[in-house]
CSV table of C-alpha atoms and ligand atoms in Angstrom, one decimal:
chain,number,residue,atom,x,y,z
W,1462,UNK,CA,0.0,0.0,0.0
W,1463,UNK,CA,1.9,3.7,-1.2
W,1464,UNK,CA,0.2,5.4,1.7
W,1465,UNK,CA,2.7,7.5,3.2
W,1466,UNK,CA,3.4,10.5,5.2
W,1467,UNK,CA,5.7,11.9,2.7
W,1468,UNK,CA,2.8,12.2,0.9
W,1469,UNK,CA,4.1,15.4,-0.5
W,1470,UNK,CA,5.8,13.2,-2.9
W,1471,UNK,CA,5.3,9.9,-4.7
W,1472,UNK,CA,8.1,8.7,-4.5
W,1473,UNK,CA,11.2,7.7,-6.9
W,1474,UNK,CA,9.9,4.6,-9.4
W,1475,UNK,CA,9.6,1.3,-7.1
W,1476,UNK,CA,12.8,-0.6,-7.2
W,1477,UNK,CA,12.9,-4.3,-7.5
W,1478,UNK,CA,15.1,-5.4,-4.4
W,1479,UNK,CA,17.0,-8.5,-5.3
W,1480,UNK,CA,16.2,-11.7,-3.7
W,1481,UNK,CA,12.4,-10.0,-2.4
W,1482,UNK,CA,9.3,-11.3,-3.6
W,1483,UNK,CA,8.0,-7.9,-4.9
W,1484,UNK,CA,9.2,-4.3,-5.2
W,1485,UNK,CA,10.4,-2.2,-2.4
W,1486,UNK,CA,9.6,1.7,-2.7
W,1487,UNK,CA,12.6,3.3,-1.5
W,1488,UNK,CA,11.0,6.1,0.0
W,1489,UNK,CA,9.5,3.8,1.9
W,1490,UNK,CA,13.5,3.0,3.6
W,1491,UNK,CA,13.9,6.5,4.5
W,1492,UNK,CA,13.0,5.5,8.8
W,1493,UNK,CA,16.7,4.0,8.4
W,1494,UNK,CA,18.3,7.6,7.9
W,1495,UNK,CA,16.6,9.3,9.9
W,1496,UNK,CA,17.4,7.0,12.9
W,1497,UNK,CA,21.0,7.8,11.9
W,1498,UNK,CA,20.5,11.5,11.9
W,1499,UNK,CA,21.5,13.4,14.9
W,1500,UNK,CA,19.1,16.3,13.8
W,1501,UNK,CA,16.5,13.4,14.3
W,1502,UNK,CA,17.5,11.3,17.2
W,1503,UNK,CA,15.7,12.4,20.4
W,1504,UNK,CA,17.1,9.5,22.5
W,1505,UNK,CA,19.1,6.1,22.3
W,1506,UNK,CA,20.3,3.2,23.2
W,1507,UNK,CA,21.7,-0.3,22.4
W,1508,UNK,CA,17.8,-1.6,22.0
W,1509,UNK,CA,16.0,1.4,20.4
W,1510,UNK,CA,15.9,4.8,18.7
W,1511,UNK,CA,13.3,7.4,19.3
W,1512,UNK,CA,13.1,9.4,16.6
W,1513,UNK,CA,11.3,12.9,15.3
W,1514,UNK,CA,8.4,12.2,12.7
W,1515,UNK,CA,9.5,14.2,10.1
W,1516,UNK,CA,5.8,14.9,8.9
W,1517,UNK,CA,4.1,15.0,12.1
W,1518,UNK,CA,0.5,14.3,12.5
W,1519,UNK,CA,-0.4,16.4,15.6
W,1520,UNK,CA,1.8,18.8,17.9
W,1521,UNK,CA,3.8,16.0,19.2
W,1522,UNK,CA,4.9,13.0,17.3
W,1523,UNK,CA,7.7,10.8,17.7
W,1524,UNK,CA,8.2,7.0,16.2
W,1525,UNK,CA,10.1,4.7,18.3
W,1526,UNK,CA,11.9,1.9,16.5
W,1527,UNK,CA,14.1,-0.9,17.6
W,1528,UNK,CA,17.7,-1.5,16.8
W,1529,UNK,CA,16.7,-4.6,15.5
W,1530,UNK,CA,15.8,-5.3,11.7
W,1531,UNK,CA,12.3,-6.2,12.2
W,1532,UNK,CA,10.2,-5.6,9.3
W,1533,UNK,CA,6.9,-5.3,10.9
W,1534,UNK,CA,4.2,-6.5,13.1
W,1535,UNK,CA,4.5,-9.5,11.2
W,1536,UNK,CA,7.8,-10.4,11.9
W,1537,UNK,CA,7.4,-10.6,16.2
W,1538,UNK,CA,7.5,-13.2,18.2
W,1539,UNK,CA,7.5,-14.4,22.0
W,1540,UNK,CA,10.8,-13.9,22.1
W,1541,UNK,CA,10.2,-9.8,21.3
W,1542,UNK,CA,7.8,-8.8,24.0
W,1543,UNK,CA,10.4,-7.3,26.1
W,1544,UNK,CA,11.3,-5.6,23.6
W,1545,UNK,CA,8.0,-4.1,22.7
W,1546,UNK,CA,7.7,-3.3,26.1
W,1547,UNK,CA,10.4,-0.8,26.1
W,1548,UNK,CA,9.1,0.8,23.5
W,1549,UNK,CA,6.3,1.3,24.9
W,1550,UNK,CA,8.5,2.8,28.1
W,1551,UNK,CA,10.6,5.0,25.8
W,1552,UNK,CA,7.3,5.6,24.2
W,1553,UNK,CA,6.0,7.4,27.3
W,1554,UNK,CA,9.1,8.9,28.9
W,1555,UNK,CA,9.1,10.9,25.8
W,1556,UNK,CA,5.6,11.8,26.3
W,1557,UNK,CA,6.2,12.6,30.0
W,1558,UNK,CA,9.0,14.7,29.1
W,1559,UNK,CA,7.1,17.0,26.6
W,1560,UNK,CA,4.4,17.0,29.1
W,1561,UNK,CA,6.4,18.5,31.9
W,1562,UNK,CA,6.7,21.4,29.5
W,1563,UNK,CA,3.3,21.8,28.1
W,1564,UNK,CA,0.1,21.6,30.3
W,1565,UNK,CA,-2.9,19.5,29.1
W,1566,UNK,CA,-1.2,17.1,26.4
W,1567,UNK,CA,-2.3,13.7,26.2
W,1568,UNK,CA,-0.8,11.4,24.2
W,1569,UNK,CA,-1.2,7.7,22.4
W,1570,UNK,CA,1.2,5.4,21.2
W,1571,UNK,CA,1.0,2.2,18.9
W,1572,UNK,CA,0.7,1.0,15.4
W,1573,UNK,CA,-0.2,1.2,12.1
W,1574,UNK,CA,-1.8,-1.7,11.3
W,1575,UNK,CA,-0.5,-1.4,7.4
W,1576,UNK,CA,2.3,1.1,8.1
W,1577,UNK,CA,3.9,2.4,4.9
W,1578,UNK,CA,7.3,2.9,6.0
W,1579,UNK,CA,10.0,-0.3,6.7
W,1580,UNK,CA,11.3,-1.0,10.5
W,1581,UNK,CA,8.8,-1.6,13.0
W,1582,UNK,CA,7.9,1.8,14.2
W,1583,UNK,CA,5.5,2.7,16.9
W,1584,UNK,CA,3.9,6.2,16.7
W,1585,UNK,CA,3.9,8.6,20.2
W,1586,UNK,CA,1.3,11.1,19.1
W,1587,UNK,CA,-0.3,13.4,21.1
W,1588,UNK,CA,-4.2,13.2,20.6
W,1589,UNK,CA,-4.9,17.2,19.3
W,1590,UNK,CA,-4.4,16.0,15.9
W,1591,UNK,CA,-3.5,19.2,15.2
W,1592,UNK,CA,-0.9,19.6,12.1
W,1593,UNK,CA,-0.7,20.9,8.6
W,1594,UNK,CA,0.7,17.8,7.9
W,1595,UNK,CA,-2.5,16.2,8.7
W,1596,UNK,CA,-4.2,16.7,5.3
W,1597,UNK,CA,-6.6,13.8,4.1
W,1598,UNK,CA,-9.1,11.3,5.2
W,1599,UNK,CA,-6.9,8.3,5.1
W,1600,UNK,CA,-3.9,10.4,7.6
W,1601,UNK,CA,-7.2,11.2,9.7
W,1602,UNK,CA,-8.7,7.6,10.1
W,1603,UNK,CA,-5.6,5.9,10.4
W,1604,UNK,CA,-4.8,7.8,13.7
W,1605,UNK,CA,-8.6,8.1,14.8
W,1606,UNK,CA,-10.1,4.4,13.8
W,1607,UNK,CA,-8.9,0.7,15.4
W,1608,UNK,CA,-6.3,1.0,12.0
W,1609,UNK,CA,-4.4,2.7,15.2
W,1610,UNK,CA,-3.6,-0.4,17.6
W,1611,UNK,CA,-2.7,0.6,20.8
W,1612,UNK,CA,0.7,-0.4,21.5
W,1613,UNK,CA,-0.5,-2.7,24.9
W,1614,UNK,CA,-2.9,-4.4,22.2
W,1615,UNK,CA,0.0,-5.7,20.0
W,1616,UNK,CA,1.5,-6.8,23.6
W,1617,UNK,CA,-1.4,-8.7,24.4
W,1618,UNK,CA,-1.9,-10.1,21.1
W,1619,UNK,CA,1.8,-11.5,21.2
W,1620,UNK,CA,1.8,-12.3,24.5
W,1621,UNK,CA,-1.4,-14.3,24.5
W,1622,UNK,CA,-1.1,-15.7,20.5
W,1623,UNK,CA,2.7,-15.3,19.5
W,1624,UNK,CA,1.9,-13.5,17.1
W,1625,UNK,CA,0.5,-10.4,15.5
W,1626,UNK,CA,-1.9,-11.7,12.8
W,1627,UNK,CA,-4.2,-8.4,11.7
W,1628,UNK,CA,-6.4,-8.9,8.7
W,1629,UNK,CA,-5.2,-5.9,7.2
W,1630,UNK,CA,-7.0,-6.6,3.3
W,1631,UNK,CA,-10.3,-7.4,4.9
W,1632,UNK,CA,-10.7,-5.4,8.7
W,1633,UNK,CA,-8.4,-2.5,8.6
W,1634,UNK,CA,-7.9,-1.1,5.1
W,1635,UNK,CA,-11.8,-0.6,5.0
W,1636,UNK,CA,-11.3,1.7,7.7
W,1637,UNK,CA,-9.0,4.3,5.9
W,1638,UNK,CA,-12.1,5.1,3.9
W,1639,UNK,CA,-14.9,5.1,6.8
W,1640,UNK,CA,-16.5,8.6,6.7
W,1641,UNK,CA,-14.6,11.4,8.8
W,1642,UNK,CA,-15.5,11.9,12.0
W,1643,UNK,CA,-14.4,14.2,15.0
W,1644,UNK,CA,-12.6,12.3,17.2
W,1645,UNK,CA,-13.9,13.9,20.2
W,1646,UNK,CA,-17.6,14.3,20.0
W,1647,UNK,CA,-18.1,11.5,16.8
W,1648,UNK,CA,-19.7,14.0,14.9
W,1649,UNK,CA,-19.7,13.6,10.9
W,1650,UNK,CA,-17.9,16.2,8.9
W,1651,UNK,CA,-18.2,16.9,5.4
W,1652,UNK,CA,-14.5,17.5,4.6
W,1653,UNK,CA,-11.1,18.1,5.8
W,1654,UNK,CA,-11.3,22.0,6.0
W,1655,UNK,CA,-14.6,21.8,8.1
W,1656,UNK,CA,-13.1,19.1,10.6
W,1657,UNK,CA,-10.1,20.9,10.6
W,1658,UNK,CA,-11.9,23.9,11.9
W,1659,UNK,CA,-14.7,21.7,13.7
W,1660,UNK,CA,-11.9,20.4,16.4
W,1661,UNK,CA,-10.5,24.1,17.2
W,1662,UNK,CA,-13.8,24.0,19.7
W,1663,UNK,CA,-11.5,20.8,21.4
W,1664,UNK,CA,-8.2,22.6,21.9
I,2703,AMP,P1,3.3,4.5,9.0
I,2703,AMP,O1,4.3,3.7,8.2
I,2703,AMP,O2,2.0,4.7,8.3
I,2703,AMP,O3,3.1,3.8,10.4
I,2703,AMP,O4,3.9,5.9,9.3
I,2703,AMP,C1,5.2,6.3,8.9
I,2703,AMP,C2,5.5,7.6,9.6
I,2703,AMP,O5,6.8,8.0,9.2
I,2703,AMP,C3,4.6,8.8,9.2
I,2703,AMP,O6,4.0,9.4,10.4
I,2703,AMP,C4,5.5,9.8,8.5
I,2703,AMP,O7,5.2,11.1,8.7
I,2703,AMP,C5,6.9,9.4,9.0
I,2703,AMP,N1,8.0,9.7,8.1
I,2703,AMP,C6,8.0,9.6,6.8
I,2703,AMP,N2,9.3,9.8,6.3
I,2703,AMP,C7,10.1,10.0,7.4
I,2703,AMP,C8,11.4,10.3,7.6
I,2703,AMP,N3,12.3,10.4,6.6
I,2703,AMP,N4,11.9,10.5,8.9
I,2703,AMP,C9,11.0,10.4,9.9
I,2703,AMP,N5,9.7,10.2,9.8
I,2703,AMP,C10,9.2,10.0,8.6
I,2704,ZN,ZN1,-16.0,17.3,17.9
């Protein structure tokens, strides 16, 4: 799926990666330098890398990755949850960090459950939504509808199953295209510009 925050562009043409079953976009590698850029890094360590989004979605938005090459949900096992964990931990010390300096911020942190960028990230975003960056229906739902899963859900999921098996083609694609909706209140908006202006009432 070319859904991607650097929506500003396409993309170069998709490159065929040898030894891959299909093509591998490589805007869709660019997580990798920016965990490598100082002007991105926020914090890390021998396990993970917290890392500025470089199109953020609301006020605050960071993507925590691990040092680890694992691809995606798909690729976890057992064997990762204490890994996931501290993500999650790094995950919230960022939040609690911004927090001390700005009153009233609250914060979520998971996944995308068909993310468009390579490395397992998992998105600290505070819950105002409120960015220029955020400018269509599919950036909406896919922060505002279960296409978000929570961080501890993925935990339980692998805990409990060993793995993290989401029906992406048939549950949570659909609901990048369910009508927009405020967030707050669940009220139906026509378009982006009037929900953009319809959750100033929320801030
Ligand atoms: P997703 O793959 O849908 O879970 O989200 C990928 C996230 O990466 C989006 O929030 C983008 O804004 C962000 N992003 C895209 N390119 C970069 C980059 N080069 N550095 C940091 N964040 C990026
Ligand atoms: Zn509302």
């Amino acid at each position: 799926m070319k859904r991607s925050g650097a929506s500003s562009s396409s993309g170069p043409p998709l490159k065929k990666v040898a030894g891959s079953a299909g093509a591998i976009a490589p805007w869709s590698m660019k997580l990798l330098d920016s965990m490598k850029d100082p002007k991105m890094i926020v914090r890390s360590d021998d396990l993970t890398v917290t890392i500025k989004d470089a199109y953020p979605k609301a006020k605050h938005h960071y993507l925590v990755l691990p040092q680890e090459n694992i691809s995606n949900l798909r690729a976890l096992n057992r064997a990762h949850l204490n890994l996931l964990e501290k993500m999650l931990k790094d995950g919230k010390a960022i939040a609690e960090n911004v927090k001390s300096k700005e009153e009233g911020l609250v914060f979520k942190y998971g996944y995308h459950a068909s993310p468009s960028m390579a490395r397992l990230h998992m998105h600290v975003i505070s819950k105002d939504l409120d960015s220029p960056c955020l400018k269509n229906k599919k950036h909406w739902n896919s922060f505002t509808t279960d296409f978000f899963v929570e961080a501890t859900k993925v935990i339980s999921l692998l805990h409990e199953t060993g793995k993290v098996e989401l029906d992406v083609k048939g549950v949570y694609e659909p609901l990048l295209k369910l009508p927009l909706k405020c967030h707050v209140c669940h009220v139906e908006l026509k378009n982006m510009p009037k929900l953009k202006d319809h959750i100033k009432r929320h801030m």
